[in-house]
CSV table of C-alpha atoms in Angstrom, one decimal:
chain,number,residue,atom,x,y,z
A,1,MET,CA,87.7,82.5,91.7
A,2,ALA,CA,86.2,79.6,93.3
A,3,GLU,CA,82.0,79.9,94.0
A,4,VAL,CA,80.6,79.0,97.3
A,5,ASP,CA,77.3,77.0,96.8
A,6,PRO,CA,75.1,79.4,98.7
A,7,ALA,CA,72.9,76.3,100.2
A,8,SER,CA,76.3,74.1,101.7
A,9,LYS,CA,77.8,77.4,102.8
A,10,THR,CA,79.6,76.0,106.2
A,11,ILE,CA,81.1,79.7,107.7
A,12,VAL,CA,79.8,83.1,106.1
A,13,ALA,CA,82.2,85.7,107.1
A,14,ASN,CA,80.8,89.8,106.3
A,15,ARG,CA,82.7,92.6,107.6
A,16,LEU,CA,84.3,91.0,110.5
A,17,THR,CA,86.0,93.5,112.4
A,18,LYS,CA,87.6,93.2,115.6
A,19,GLN,CA,89.2,96.8,117.2
A,20,PHE,CA,91.5,96.3,120.4
A,21,GLY,CA,91.4,99.9,121.4
A,22,ARG,CA,92.7,101.9,118.6
A,23,PHE,CA,93.9,99.0,117.2
A,24,THR,CA,92.2,97.0,114.1
A,25,ALA,CA,93.2,93.5,114.4
A,26,VAL,CA,90.7,93.0,111.7
A,27,ASN,CA,89.3,94.8,109.3
A,28,GLN,CA,86.4,93.8,107.5
A,29,VAL,CA,87.3,90.2,106.4
A,30,SER,CA,84.2,88.8,104.6
A,31,PHE,CA,84.6,84.8,103.3
A,32,GLU,CA,82.5,81.6,102.5
A,33,VAL,CA,83.4,78.3,103.0
A,34,ALA,CA,81.4,75.0,101.7
A,35,ARG,CA,80.6,72.1,103.0
A,36,GLY,CA,83.5,69.2,102.7
A,37,GLU,CA,86.0,72.2,101.6
A,38,ILE,CA,89.6,72.2,103.3
A,39,PHE,CA,89.8,76.1,103.6
A,40,GLY,CA,93.3,77.5,104.0
A,41,PHE,CA,93.9,80.7,106.4
A,42,LEU,CA,97.4,81.6,105.4
A,43,GLY,CA,99.3,85.2,107.1
A,44,PRO,CA,101.8,85.9,109.1
A,45,ASN,CA,102.2,86.3,112.4
A,46,GLY,CA,100.2,89.4,113.4
A,47,SER,CA,98.0,89.7,110.4
A,48,GLY,CA,94.7,88.7,112.3
A,49,LYS,CA,94.8,84.8,112.3
A,50,THR,CA,94.4,84.5,115.6
A,51,THR,CA,91.5,86.8,116.1
A,52,THR,CA,90.0,85.9,112.9
A,53,ILE,CA,89.4,82.1,114.4
A,54,ARG,CA,88.8,83.4,118.0
A,55,MET,CA,85.2,85.6,116.4
A,56,LEU,CA,84.4,82.5,114.8
A,57,LEU,CA,85.0,80.1,117.8
A,58,GLY,CA,82.9,82.6,119.3
A,59,LEU,CA,85.3,83.0,122.0
A,60,LEU,CA,85.7,86.9,121.1
A,61,HIS,CA,82.4,89.0,119.8
A,62,PRO,CA,83.6,91.3,116.7
A,63,SER,CA,83.5,95.1,116.8
A,64,SER,CA,81.3,95.5,113.8
A,65,GLY,CA,80.1,93.0,110.6
A,66,SER,CA,79.2,89.4,111.5
A,67,ALA,CA,80.1,85.9,110.8
A,68,THR,CA,77.9,82.4,111.1
A,69,VAL,CA,79.5,79.2,111.6
A,70,LEU,CA,76.8,75.8,110.4
A,71,GLY,CA,73.7,78.1,110.7
A,72,TYR,CA,74.5,79.5,114.4
A,73,ASP,CA,75.4,83.3,114.7
A,74,ILE,CA,79.2,83.9,116.2
A,75,VAL,CA,77.7,86.1,119.3
A,76,HIS,CA,74.6,84.9,119.7
A,77,HIS,CA,74.9,80.8,119.2
A,78,ALA,CA,78.4,80.6,120.2
A,79,ASP,CA,77.6,77.6,122.9
A,80,ALA,CA,75.9,75.4,120.4
A,81,LEU,CA,77.9,76.0,118.3
A,82,ARG,CA,81.5,75.5,119.7
A,83,ARG,CA,79.0,71.5,120.5
A,84,ASN,CA,79.6,71.1,116.7
A,85,ILE,CA,82.8,71.7,115.8
A,86,GLY,CA,86.6,70.2,116.8
A,87,TYR,CA,89.5,72.3,117.5
A,88,VAL,CA,93.5,71.2,117.0
A,89,SER,CA,95.5,73.4,118.2
A,90,GLN,CA,99.1,74.0,117.0
A,91,ARG,CA,100.5,73.6,121.0
A,92,PHE,CA,99.9,70.1,122.3
A,93,SER,CA,97.2,70.3,124.8
A,94,LEU,CA,96.5,66.7,125.8
A,95,TYR,CA,97.3,65.4,129.1
A,96,PRO,CA,101.2,64.0,128.7
A,97,ASP,CA,101.0,61.6,131.9
A,98,LEU,CA,97.6,59.4,130.5
A,99,THR,CA,97.8,56.6,127.9
A,100,VAL,CA,96.5,57.2,124.9
A,101,LEU,CA,93.5,55.4,125.7
A,102,GLU,CA,92.4,57.4,129.4
A,103,ASN,CA,93.2,60.9,126.6
A,104,VAL,CA,90.3,59.6,124.4
A,105,ASN,CA,88.0,58.7,126.8
A,106,PHE,CA,88.3,62.3,129.1
A,107,TYR,CA,86.9,64.3,125.4
A,108,GLY,CA,84.8,61.6,124.8
A,109,ARG,CA,83.6,62.1,127.7
A,110,ALA,CA,83.9,66.2,127.3
A,111,TYR,CA,82.0,65.5,124.2
A,112,GLN,CA,79.1,63.5,126.1
A,113,VAL,CA,79.8,60.3,124.3
A,114,TRP,CA,79.1,57.8,126.4
A,115,GLY,CA,78.5,54.1,126.3
A,116,SER,CA,78.4,51.7,123.0
A,117,ARG,CA,78.8,55.4,121.0
A,118,LEU,CA,82.3,56.5,122.7
A,119,THR,CA,83.5,52.7,121.8
A,120,GLU,CA,82.7,52.5,118.1
A,121,ARG,CA,83.9,56.2,117.6
A,122,ARG,CA,86.8,55.2,119.7
A,123,HIS,CA,87.8,52.9,117.6
A,124,ALA,CA,86.8,54.0,114.8
A,125,ALA,CA,89.0,57.8,115.6
A,126,LEU,CA,91.5,55.9,116.3
A,127,GLU,CA,91.8,53.7,113.6
A,128,LEU,CA,91.5,56.7,111.5
A,129,VAL,CA,94.8,57.9,112.3
A,130,GLY,CA,96.5,54.9,112.6
A,131,LEU,CA,96.6,54.8,116.8
A,132,ASP,CA,94.9,51.3,117.1
A,133,GLY,CA,97.0,49.1,119.0
A,134,LYS,CA,98.4,52.0,120.6
A,135,GLU,CA,95.9,52.3,123.2
A,136,SER,CA,97.9,51.8,126.3
A,137,VAL,CA,101.0,53.5,125.3
A,138,LEU,CA,101.8,56.7,127.9
A,139,THR,CA,100.9,59.7,125.6
A,140,GLY,CA,103.9,61.9,127.0
A,141,ASN,CA,106.4,58.9,124.6
A,142,LEU,CA,104.5,59.3,121.7
A,143,ALA,CA,106.6,61.1,118.7
A,144,GLY,CA,105.2,64.3,117.4
A,145,GLY,CA,103.7,63.6,114.5
A,146,PHE,CA,101.7,60.8,116.2
A,147,LYS,CA,100.6,62.7,119.0
A,148,GLN,CA,99.0,65.0,116.6
A,149,ARG,CA,97.4,62.8,115.5
A,150,LEU,CA,96.0,62.0,118.7
A,151,SER,CA,95.1,65.6,118.8
A,152,LEU,CA,93.0,64.8,115.6
A,153,ALA,CA,91.1,61.9,117.0
A,154,THR,CA,90.4,63.7,120.2
A,155,ALA,CA,88.3,65.8,117.8
A,156,ILE,CA,86.7,64.2,115.8
A,157,LEU,CA,84.6,61.3,118.3
A,158,HIS,CA,82.0,62.8,118.6
A,159,GLU,CA,81.6,63.3,114.5
A,160,PRO,CA,81.5,67.2,113.9
A,161,PRO,CA,81.2,68.7,110.8
A,162,LEU,CA,83.3,70.9,111.2
A,163,LEU,CA,87.3,71.1,112.1
A,164,PHE,CA,89.5,73.7,113.0
A,165,LEU,CA,92.8,73.4,112.7
A,166,ASP,CA,95.3,76.2,113.7
A,167,GLU,CA,98.7,75.1,112.5
A,168,PRO,CA,98.2,71.6,113.4
A,169,THR,CA,101.4,70.0,111.5
A,170,ALA,CA,103.9,73.4,112.7
A,171,GLY,CA,107.4,71.2,114.4
A,172,VAL,CA,106.3,67.8,112.8
A,173,ASP,CA,108.6,66.1,110.3
A,174,PRO,CA,107.9,66.1,106.7
A,175,VAL,CA,107.3,62.5,106.5
A,176,SER,CA,104.5,63.2,109.6
A,177,ARG,CA,103.1,66.3,107.8
A,178,ARG,CA,102.7,64.6,104.7
A,179,ASP,CA,100.6,61.8,107.0
A,180,PHE,CA,98.5,64.1,108.3
A,181,TRP,CA,97.0,65.9,105.5
A,182,ARG,CA,96.3,62.3,103.9
A,183,LEU,CA,94.2,62.3,107.2
A,184,LEU,CA,92.7,65.7,106.2
A,185,TYR,CA,91.7,64.6,102.9
A,186,GLN,CA,89.4,61.4,104.3
A,187,LEU,CA,88.1,63.4,106.4
A,188,ALA,CA,87.4,66.5,103.8
A,189,GLN,CA,85.9,63.5,101.7
A,190,ARG,CA,83.3,61.9,104.1
A,191,GLY,CA,81.9,65.0,103.9
A,192,THR,CA,83.6,67.7,107.4
A,193,THR,CA,84.6,70.7,106.3
A,194,ILE,CA,88.1,71.6,107.6
A,195,PHE,CA,89.4,75.3,108.4
A,196,VAL,CA,93.3,75.0,108.8
A,197,THR,CA,96.2,77.5,108.8
A,198,THR,CA,99.3,76.5,107.9
A,199,HIS,CA,103.0,78.0,107.6
A,200,TYR,CA,104.1,75.6,105.1
A,201,MET,CA,102.8,76.2,101.4
A,202,ASP,CA,103.4,72.9,100.1
A,203,GLU,CA,100.3,72.3,102.6
A,204,ALA,CA,98.5,74.8,101.0
A,205,GLU,CA,98.9,73.7,98.0
A,206,GLN,CA,96.8,71.2,99.3
A,207,CYS,CA,94.1,73.5,100.2
A,208,HIS,CA,90.8,73.8,98.1
A,209,ARG,CA,91.1,77.4,98.2
A,210,LEU,CA,93.0,79.7,100.1
A,211,ALA,CA,92.9,83.1,101.8
A,212,PHE,CA,95.6,85.3,102.9
A,213,ILE,CA,95.0,87.7,105.5
A,214,HIS,CA,97.9,90.7,106.2
A,215,ASP,CA,97.8,93.3,108.4
A,216,GLY,CA,94.2,92.6,109.3
A,217,ARG,CA,92.6,92.6,105.7
A,218,LEU,CA,92.7,89.5,103.3
A,219,VAL,CA,95.1,90.4,100.6
A,220,ALA,CA,94.3,87.4,98.4
A,221,MET,CA,91.4,84.6,97.7
A,222,GLY,CA,90.7,81.5,96.0
A,223,THR,CA,92.1,78.5,94.6
A,224,PRO,CA,95.9,78.0,94.5
A,225,SER,CA,96.2,77.7,90.9
A,226,ASP,CA,93.4,80.8,90.6
A,227,ILE,CA,95.6,82.7,93.5
A,228,LYS,CA,98.8,82.1,91.4
A,229,GLU,CA,97.4,83.0,87.7
A,230,ASN,CA,95.2,85.8,88.1
A,231,GLN,CA,96.6,87.2,91.5
A,232,MET,CA,100.0,87.7,91.4
A,233,HIS,CA,101.0,91.8,90.8
A,234,GLY,CA,104.2,92.0,88.6
A,235,ARG,CA,106.2,89.0,87.0
A,236,VAL,CA,108.9,87.0,88.7
A,237,VAL,CA,112.7,86.5,87.1
A,238,GLU,CA,114.7,83.4,88.9
A,239,ILE,CA,118.4,84.2,89.0
A,240,ASP,CA,120.8,81.5,89.4
A,241,CYS,CA,124.0,83.5,90.3
A,242,ASP,CA,127.4,83.2,92.3
A,243,VAL,CA,127.5,84.3,96.2
A,244,PRO,CA,124.0,84.6,96.6
A,245,GLY,CA,123.9,85.9,99.5
A,246,GLN,CA,125.4,89.3,98.0
A,247,ALA,CA,123.0,89.8,95.2
A,248,LEU,CA,120.1,89.6,97.3
A,249,THR,CA,121.7,93.2,99.1
A,250,ILE,CA,122.8,94.5,95.6
A,251,LEU,CA,119.5,93.9,94.0
A,252,ARG,CA,117.4,95.1,97.5
A,253,SER,CA,119.5,98.4,97.0
A,254,LEU,CA,117.5,99.1,93.6
A,255,ASP,CA,114.0,101.2,93.7
A,256,HIS,CA,112.9,99.6,90.6
A,257,LEU,CA,112.2,96.5,91.8
A,258,ASP,CA,108.9,95.1,93.9
A,259,GLU,CA,110.3,92.5,95.9
A,260,VAL,CA,113.3,90.7,96.2
A,261,ALA,CA,113.9,87.1,98.0
A,262,LEU,CA,116.0,84.8,98.0
A,263,TYR,CA,114.7,81.0,97.4
A,264,GLY,CA,117.2,78.3,98.7
A,265,SER,CA,120.3,79.2,96.5
A,266,VAL,CA,118.3,81.3,93.9
A,267,ILE,CA,116.6,84.9,94.0
A,268,HIS,CA,113.6,85.4,93.1
A,269,VAL,CA,112.7,89.0,92.0
A,270,VAL,CA,109.5,90.5,91.0
A,271,SER,CA,109.6,93.7,88.8
A,272,ASP,CA,105.7,95.0,86.8
A,273,ASP,CA,108.2,95.6,84.2
A,274,LEU,CA,110.4,92.8,83.8
A,275,GLY,CA,111.7,94.3,80.0
A,276,ARG,CA,113.0,96.8,81.4
A,277,HIS,CA,114.5,95.7,84.6
A,278,GLN,CA,116.5,93.0,83.8
A,279,PRO,CA,119.4,94.6,81.5
A,280,LEU,CA,119.6,96.7,85.6
A,281,ILE,CA,119.5,93.7,87.0
A,282,GLN,CA,122.3,92.1,84.8
A,283,ASP,CA,124.3,95.1,84.8
A,284,ALA,CA,124.0,95.9,88.6
A,285,LEU,CA,125.5,92.4,89.3
A,286,GLN,CA,128.1,92.6,86.5
A,287,LYS,CA,129.5,95.7,88.4
A,288,ALA,CA,129.7,94.0,91.2
A,289,GLY,CA,131.7,91.4,89.8
A,290,ILE,CA,129.2,88.7,90.4
A,291,ALA,CA,128.7,85.9,87.8
A,292,VAL,CA,125.2,85.0,87.1
A,293,ASN,CA,124.1,81.3,85.5
A,294,SER,CA,120.9,82.2,84.0
A,295,MET,CA,117.7,84.4,85.2
A,296,ILE,CA,114.3,83.1,83.9
A,297,VAL,CA,110.5,83.9,84.0
A,298,ILE,CA,109.1,81.3,86.5
A,299,PRO,CA,105.0,81.1,87.2
A,300,PRO,CA,105.1,82.5,90.4
A,301,SER,CA,104.4,80.5,93.8
A,302,LEU,CA,102.3,81.5,95.9
A,303,GLU,CA,104.8,82.5,98.7
A,304,ASP,CA,105.5,84.7,95.5
A,305,VAL,CA,102.3,85.6,95.5
A,306,PHE,CA,101.7,85.9,99.0
A,307,ILE,CA,104.8,88.4,99.5
A,308,ALA,CA,103.6,90.5,96.5
A,309,ARG,CA,100.6,91.2,97.6
A,310,ALA,CA,100.9,92.0,101.3
A,311,ARG,CA,103.5,94.4,100.2
A,312,ALA,CA,101.0,96.4,97.4
């Protein structure tokens, strides 16, 4: 697992816990994020992602544990912390009835960016996200990808050293998602730390390091390559067969397999003893009259690892 230089820690979470009555939403979560790092925080709905982020933003007090963000304690210095970060949400939150320029000016003033500095920062931010020349366009008329670019532009007006991005490309087309991530890399190369949540595994692959959270607990953490190579429980066999939907039902009825999932038109099966289980898989499909075109052991994907660790 990649180590974080103690002198360059942007976020330090130590056994961070949040309870709502008897329900534990986040359970003793610990991790560190380095300066200039793109840190991916992944998990299904209800896993504790949003609660963790709200604590790191100083919006929720932890029930126990602690965290510092940019050196600020999240409980005692929340106001100072929030003045030094940028935030982009999944839900577009700018004003659709204002122009691009009017939205940027509004958020610039909200961040106390005034006068010549606002002019300078506005030009730099809009140029970075590819919206220079579109200042007079009504924000509501922008395509989804450009709306998220505008959200990013407003979030970086005050040059924050840390950005929180909560599923920023949800519902955005693939080309716009790719372009958005190019912008994130440019910011990271300039020293901005980026804490991002996403449901897209291709985006997760682009993060420097990842943490997987499930039922409030971290279940895996490290670089994408480290997670795939060293943190997988079991091995993955990919099955290309006729009528994969029917095959999926049959294989899920076999008790000895750790995980069975459909990936496009092929099936991934996870097992800790493929030598013993592959013949059983072949036999079950053959008895059902399902032709198997190929059955090969493959390296696990991030999604394979996340599903396996979540079910462990």
